[in-house]
mmCIF file of N, CA and C in Angstrom:
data_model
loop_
_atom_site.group_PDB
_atom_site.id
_atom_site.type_symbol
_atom_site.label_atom_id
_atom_site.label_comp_id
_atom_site.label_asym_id
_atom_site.label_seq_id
_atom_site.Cartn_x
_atom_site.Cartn_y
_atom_site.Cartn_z
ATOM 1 N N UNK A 1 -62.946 -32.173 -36.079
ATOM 2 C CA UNK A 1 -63.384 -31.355 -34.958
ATOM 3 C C UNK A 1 -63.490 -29.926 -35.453
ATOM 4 N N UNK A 2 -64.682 -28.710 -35.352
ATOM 5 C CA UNK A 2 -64.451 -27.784 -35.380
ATOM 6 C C UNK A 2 -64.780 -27.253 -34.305
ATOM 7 N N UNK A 3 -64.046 -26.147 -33.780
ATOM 8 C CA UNK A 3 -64.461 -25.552 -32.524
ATOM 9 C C UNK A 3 -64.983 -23.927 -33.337
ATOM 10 N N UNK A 4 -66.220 -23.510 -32.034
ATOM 11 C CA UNK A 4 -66.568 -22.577 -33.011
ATOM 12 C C UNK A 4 -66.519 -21.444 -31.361
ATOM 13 N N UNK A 5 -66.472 -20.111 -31.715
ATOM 14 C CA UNK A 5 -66.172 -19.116 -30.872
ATOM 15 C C UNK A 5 -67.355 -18.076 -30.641
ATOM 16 N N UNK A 6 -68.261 -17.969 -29.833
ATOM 17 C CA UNK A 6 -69.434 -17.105 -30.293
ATOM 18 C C UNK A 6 -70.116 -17.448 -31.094
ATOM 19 N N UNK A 7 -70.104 -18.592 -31.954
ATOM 20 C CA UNK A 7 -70.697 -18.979 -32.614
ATOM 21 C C UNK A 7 -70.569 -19.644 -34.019
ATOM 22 N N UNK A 8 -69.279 -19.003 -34.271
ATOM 23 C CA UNK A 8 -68.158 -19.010 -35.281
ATOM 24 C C UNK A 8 -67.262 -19.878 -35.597
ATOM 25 N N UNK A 9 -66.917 -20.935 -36.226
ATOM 26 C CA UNK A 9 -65.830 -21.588 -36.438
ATOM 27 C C UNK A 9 -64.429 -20.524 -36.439
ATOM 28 N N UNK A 10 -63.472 -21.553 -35.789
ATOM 29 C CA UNK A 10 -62.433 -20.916 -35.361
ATOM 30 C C UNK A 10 -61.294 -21.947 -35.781
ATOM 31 N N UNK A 11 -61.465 -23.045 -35.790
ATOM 32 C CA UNK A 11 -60.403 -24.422 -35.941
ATOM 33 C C UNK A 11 -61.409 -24.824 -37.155
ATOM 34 N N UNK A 12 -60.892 -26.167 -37.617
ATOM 35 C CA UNK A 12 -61.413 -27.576 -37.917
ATOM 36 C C UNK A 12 -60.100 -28.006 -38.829
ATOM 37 N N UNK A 13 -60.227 -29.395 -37.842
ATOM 38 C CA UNK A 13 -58.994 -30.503 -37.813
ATOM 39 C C UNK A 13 -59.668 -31.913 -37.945
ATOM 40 N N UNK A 14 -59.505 -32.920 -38.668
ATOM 41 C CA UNK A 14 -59.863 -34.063 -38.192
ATOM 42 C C UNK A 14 -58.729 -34.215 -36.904
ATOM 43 N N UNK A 15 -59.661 -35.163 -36.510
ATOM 44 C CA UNK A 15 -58.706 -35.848 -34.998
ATOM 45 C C UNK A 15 -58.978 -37.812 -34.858
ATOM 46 N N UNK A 16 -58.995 -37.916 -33.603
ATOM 47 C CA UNK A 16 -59.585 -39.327 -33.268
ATOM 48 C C UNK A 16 -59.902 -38.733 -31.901
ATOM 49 N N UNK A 17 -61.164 -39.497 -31.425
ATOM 50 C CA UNK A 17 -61.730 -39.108 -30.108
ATOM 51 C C UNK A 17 -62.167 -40.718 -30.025
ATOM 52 N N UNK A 18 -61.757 -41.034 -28.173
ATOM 53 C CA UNK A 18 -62.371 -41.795 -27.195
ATOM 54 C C UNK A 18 -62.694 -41.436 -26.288
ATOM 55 N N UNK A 19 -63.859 -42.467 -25.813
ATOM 56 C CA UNK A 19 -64.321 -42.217 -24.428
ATOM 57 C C UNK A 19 -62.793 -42.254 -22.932
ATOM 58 N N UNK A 20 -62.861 -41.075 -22.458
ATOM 59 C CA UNK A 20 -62.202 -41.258 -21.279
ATOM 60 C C UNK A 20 -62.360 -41.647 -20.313
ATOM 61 N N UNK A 21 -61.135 -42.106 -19.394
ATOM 62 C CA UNK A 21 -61.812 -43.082 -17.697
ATOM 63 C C UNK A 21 -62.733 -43.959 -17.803
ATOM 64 N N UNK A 22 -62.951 -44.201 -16.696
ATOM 65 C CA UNK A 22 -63.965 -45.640 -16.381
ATOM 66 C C UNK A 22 -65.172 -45.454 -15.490
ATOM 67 N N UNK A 23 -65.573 -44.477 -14.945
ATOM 68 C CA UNK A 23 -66.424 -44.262 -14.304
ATOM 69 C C UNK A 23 -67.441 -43.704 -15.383
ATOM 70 N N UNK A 24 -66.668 -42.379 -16.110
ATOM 71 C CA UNK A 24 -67.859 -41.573 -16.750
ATOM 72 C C UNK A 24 -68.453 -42.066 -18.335
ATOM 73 N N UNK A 25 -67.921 -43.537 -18.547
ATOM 74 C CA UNK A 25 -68.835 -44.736 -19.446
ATOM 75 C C UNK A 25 -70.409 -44.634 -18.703
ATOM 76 N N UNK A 26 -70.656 -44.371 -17.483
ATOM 77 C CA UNK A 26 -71.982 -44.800 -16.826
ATOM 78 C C UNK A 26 -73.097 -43.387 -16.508
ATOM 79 N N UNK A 27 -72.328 -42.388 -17.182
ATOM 80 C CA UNK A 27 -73.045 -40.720 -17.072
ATOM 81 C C UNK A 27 -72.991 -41.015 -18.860
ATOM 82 N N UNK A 28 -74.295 -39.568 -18.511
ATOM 83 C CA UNK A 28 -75.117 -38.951 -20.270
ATOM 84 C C UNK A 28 -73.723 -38.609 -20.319
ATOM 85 N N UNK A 29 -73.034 -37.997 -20.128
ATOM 86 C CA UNK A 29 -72.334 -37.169 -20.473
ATOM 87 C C UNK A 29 -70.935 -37.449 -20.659
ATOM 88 N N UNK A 30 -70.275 -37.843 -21.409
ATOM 89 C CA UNK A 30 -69.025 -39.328 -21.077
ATOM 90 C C UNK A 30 -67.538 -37.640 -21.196
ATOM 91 N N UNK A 31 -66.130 -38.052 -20.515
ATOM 92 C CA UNK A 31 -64.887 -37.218 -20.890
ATOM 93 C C UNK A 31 -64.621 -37.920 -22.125
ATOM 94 N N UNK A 32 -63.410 -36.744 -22.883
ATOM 95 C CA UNK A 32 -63.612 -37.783 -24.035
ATOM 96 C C UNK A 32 -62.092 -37.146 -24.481
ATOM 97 N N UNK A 33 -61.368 -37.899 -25.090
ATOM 98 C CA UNK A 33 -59.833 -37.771 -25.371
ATOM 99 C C UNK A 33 -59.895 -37.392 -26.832
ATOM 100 N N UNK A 34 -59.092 -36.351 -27.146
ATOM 101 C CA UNK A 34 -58.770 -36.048 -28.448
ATOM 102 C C UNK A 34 -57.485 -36.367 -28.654
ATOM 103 N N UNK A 35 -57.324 -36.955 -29.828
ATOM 104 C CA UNK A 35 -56.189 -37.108 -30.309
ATOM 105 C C UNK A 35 -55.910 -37.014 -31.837
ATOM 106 N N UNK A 36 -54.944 -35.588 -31.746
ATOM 107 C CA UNK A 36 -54.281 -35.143 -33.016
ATOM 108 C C UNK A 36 -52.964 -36.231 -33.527
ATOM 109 N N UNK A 37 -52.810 -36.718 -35.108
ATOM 110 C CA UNK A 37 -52.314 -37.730 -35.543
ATOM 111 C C UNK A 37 -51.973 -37.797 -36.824
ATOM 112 N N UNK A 38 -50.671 -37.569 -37.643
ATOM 113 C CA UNK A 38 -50.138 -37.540 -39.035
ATOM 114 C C UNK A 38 -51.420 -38.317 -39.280
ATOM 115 N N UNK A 39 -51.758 -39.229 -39.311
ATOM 116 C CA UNK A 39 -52.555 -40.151 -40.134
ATOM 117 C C UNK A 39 -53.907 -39.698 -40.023
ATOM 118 N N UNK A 40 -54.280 -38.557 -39.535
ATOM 119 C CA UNK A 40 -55.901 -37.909 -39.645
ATOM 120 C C UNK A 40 -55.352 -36.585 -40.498
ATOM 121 N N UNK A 41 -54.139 -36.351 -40.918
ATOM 122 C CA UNK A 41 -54.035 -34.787 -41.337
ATOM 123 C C UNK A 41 -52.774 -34.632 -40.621
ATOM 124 N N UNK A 42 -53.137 -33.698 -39.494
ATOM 125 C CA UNK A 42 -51.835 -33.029 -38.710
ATOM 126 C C UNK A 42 -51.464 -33.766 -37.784
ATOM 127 N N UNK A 43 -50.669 -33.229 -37.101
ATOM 128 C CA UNK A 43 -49.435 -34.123 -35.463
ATOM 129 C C UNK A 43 -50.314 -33.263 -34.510
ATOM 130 N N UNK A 44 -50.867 -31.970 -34.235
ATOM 131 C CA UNK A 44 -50.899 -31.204 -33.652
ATOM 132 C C UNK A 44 -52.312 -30.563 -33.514
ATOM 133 N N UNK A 45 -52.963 -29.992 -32.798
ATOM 134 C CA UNK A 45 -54.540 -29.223 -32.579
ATOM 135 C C UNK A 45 -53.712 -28.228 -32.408
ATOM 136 N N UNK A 46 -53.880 -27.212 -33.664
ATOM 137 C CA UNK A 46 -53.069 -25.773 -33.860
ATOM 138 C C UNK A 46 -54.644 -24.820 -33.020
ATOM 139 N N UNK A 47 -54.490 -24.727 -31.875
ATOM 140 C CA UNK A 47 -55.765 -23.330 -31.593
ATOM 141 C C UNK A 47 -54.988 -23.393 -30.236
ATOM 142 N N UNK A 48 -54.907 -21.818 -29.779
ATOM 143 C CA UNK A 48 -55.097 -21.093 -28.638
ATOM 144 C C UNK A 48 -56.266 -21.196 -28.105
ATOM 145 N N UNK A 49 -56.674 -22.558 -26.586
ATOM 146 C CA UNK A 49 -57.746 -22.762 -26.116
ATOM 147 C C UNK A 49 -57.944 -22.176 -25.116
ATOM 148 N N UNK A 50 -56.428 -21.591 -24.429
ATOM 149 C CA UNK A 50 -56.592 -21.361 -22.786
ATOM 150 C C UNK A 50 -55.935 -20.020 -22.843
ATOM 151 N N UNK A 51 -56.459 -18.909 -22.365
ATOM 152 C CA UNK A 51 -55.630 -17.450 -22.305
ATOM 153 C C UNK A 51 -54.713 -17.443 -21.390
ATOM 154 N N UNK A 52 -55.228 -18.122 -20.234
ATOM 155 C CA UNK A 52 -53.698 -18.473 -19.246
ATOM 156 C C UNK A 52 -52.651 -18.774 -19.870
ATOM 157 N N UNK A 53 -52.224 -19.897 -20.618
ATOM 158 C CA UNK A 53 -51.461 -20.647 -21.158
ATOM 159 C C UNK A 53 -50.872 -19.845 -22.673
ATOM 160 N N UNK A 54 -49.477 -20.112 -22.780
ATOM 161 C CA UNK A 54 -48.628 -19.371 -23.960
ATOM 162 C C UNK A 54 -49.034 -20.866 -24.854
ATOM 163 N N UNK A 55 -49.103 -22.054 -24.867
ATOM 164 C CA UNK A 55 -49.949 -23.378 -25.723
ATOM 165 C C UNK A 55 -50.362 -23.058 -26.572
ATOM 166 N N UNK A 56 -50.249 -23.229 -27.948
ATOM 167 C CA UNK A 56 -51.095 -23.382 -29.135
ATOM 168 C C UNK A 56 -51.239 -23.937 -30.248
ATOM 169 N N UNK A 57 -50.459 -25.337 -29.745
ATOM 170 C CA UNK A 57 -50.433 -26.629 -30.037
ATOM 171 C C UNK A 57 -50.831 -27.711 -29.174
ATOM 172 N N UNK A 58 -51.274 -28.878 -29.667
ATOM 173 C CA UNK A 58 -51.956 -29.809 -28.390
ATOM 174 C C UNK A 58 -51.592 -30.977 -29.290
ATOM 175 N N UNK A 59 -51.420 -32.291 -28.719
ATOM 176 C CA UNK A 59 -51.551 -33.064 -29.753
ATOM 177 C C UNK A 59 -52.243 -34.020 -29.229
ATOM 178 N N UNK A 60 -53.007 -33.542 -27.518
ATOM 179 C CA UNK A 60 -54.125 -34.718 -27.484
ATOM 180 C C UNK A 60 -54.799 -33.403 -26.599
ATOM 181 N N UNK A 61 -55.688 -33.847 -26.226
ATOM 182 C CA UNK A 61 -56.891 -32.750 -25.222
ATOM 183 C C UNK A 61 -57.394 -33.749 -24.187
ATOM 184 N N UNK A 62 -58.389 -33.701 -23.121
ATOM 185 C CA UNK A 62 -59.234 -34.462 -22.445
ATOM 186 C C UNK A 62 -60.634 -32.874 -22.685
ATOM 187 N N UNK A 63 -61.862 -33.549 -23.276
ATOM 188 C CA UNK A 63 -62.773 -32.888 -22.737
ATOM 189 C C UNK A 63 -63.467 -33.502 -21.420
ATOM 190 N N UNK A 64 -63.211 -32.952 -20.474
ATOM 191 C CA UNK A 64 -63.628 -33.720 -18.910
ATOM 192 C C UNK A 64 -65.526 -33.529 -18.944
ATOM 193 N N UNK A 65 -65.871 -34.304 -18.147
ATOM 194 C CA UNK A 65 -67.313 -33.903 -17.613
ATOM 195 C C UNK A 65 -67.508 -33.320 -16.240
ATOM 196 N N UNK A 66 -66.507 -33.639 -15.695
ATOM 197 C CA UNK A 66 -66.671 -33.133 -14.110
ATOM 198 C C UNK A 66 -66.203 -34.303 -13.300
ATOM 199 N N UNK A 67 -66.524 -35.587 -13.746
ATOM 200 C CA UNK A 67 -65.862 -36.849 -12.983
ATOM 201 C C UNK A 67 -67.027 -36.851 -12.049
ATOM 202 N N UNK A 68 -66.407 -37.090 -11.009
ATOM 203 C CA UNK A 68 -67.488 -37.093 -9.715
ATOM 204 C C UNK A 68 -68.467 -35.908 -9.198
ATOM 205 N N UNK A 69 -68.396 -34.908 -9.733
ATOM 206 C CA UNK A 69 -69.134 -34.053 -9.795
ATOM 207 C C UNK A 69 -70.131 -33.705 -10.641
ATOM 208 N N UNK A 70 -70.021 -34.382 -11.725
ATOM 209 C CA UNK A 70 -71.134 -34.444 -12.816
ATOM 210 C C UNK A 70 -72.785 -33.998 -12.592
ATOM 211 N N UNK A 71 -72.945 -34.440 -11.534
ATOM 212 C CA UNK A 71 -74.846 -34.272 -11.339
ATOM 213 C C UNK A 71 -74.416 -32.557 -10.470
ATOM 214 N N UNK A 72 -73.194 -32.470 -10.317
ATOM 215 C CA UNK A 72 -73.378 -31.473 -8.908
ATOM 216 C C UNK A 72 -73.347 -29.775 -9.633
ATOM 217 N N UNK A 73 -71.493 -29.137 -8.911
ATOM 218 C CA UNK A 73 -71.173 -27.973 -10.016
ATOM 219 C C UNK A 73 -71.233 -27.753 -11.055
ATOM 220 N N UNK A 74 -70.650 -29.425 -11.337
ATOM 221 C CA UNK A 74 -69.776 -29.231 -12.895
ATOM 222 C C UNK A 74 -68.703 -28.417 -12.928
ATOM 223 N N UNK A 75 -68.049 -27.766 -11.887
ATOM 224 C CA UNK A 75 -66.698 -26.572 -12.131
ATOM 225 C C UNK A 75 -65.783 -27.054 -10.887
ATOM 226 N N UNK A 76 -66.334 -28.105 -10.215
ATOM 227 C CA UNK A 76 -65.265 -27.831 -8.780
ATOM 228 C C UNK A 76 -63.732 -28.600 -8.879
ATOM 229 N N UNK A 77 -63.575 -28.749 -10.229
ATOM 230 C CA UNK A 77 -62.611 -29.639 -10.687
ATOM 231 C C UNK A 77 -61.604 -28.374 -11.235
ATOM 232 N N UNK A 78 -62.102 -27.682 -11.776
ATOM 233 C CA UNK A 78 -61.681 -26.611 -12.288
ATOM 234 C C UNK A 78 -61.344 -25.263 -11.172
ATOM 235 N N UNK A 79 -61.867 -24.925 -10.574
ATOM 236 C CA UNK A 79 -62.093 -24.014 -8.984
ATOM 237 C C UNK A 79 -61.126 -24.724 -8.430
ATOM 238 N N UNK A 80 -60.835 -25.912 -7.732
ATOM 239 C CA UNK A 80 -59.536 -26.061 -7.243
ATOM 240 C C UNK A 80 -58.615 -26.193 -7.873
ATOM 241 N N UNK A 81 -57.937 -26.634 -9.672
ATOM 242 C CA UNK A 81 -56.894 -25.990 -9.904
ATOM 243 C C UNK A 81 -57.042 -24.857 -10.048
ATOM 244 N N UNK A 82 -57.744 -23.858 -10.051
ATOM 245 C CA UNK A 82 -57.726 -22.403 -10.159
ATOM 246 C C UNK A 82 -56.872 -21.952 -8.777
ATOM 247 N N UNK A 83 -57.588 -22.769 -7.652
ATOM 248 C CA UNK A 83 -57.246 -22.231 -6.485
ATOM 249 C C UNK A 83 -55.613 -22.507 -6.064
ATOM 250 N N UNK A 84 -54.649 -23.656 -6.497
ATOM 251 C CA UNK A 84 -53.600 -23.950 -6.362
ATOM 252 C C UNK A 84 -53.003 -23.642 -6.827
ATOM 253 N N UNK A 85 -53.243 -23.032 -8.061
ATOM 254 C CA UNK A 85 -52.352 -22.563 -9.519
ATOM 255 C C UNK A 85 -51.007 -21.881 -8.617
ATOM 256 N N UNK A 86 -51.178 -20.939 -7.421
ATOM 257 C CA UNK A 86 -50.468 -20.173 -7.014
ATOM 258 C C UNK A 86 -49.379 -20.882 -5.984
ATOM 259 N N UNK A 87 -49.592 -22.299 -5.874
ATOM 260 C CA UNK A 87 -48.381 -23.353 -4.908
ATOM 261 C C UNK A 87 -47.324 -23.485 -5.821
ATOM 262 N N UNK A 88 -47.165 -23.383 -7.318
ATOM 263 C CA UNK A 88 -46.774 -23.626 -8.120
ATOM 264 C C UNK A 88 -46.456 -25.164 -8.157
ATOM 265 N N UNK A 89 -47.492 -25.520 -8.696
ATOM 266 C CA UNK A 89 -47.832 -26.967 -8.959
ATOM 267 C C UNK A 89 -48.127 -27.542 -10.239
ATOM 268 N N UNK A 90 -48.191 -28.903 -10.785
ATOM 269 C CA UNK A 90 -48.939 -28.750 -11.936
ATOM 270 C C UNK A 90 -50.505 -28.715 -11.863
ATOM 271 N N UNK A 91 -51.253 -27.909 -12.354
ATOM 272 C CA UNK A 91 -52.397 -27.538 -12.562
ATOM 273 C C UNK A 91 -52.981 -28.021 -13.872
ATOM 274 N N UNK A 92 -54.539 -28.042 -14.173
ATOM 275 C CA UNK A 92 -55.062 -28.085 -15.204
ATOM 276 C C UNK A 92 -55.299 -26.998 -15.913
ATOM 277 N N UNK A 93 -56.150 -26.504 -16.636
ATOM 278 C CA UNK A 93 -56.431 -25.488 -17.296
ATOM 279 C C UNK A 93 -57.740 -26.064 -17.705
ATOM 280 N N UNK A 94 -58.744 -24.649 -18.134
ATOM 281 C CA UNK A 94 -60.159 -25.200 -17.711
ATOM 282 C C UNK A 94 -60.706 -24.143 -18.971
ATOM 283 N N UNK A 95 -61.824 -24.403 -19.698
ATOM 284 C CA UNK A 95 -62.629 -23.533 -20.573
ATOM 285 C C UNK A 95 -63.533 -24.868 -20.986
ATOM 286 N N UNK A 96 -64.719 -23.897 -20.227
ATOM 287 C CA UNK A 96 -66.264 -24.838 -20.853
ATOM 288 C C UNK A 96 -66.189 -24.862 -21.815
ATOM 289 N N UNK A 97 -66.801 -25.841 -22.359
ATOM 290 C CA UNK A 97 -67.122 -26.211 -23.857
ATOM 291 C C UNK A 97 -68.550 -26.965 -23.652
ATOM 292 N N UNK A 98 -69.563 -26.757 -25.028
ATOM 293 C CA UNK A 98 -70.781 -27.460 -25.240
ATOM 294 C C UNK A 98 -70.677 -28.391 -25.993
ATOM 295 N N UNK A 99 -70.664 -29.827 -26.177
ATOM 296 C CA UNK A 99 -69.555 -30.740 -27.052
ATOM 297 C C UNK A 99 -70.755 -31.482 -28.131
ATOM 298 N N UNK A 100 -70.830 -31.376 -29.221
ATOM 299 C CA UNK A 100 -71.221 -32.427 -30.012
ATOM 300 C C UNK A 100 -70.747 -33.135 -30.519
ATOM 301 N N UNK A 101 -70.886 -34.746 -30.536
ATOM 302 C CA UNK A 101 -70.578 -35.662 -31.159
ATOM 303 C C UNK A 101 -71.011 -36.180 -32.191
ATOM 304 N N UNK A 102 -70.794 -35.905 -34.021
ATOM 305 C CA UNK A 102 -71.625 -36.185 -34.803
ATOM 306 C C UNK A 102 -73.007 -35.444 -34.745
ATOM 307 N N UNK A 103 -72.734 -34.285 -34.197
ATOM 308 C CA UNK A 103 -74.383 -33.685 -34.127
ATOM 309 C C UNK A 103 -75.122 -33.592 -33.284
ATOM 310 N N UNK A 104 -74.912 -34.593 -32.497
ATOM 311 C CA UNK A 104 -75.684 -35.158 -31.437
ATOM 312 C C UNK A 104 -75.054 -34.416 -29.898
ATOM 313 N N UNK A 105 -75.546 -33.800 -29.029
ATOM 314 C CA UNK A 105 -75.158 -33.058 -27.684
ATOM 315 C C UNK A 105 -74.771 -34.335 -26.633
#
């Protein structure tokens, strides 16, 4: 995986990635699970992804698509944990990403 910042590589880790959930197998656009693993390299995805969050270790990720919102916002998944963050609850944490797989968008 490299993640790049402005344009820039910023990480690169091997990982393992699957398709996530069961619905978004049937969208262009599938969620997709990262998983950091001694046996690809490291235990850990060493990058600061979220400025909210003191995190800068991960040892799995979800890149989401939106779920049921997919054709719609695309953010309203993200907008309501934004909006609860303050019940003190567990929340998600949210930063778009443009995802290629092998190259391919």
């Amino acid at each position: 995986m490299t993640y790049f910042v402005n344009g820039l590589p910023v990480m690169n880790t091997d990982i393992g990635i699957r398709i996530h959930g069961g619905s978004t197998r049937a969208f262009e656009s599938k969620s997709l699970n990262l998983y950091a693993r001694s046996d690809y390299g490291s235990s850990t995805i060493d990058y600061k992804f979220f400025n909210s969050k003191s995190d800068d270790k991960f040892e799995s990720l979800v890149l989401r698509n939106s779920g049921g919102d997919f054709r719609n916002t695309m953010f309203r998944d993200a907008l309501n944990h934004k909006l609860i963050k303050s019940l003190n609850c567990i929340t998600e944490s949210y930063q778009p990403t443009v995802t290629f797989v092998n190259g391919e968008f």
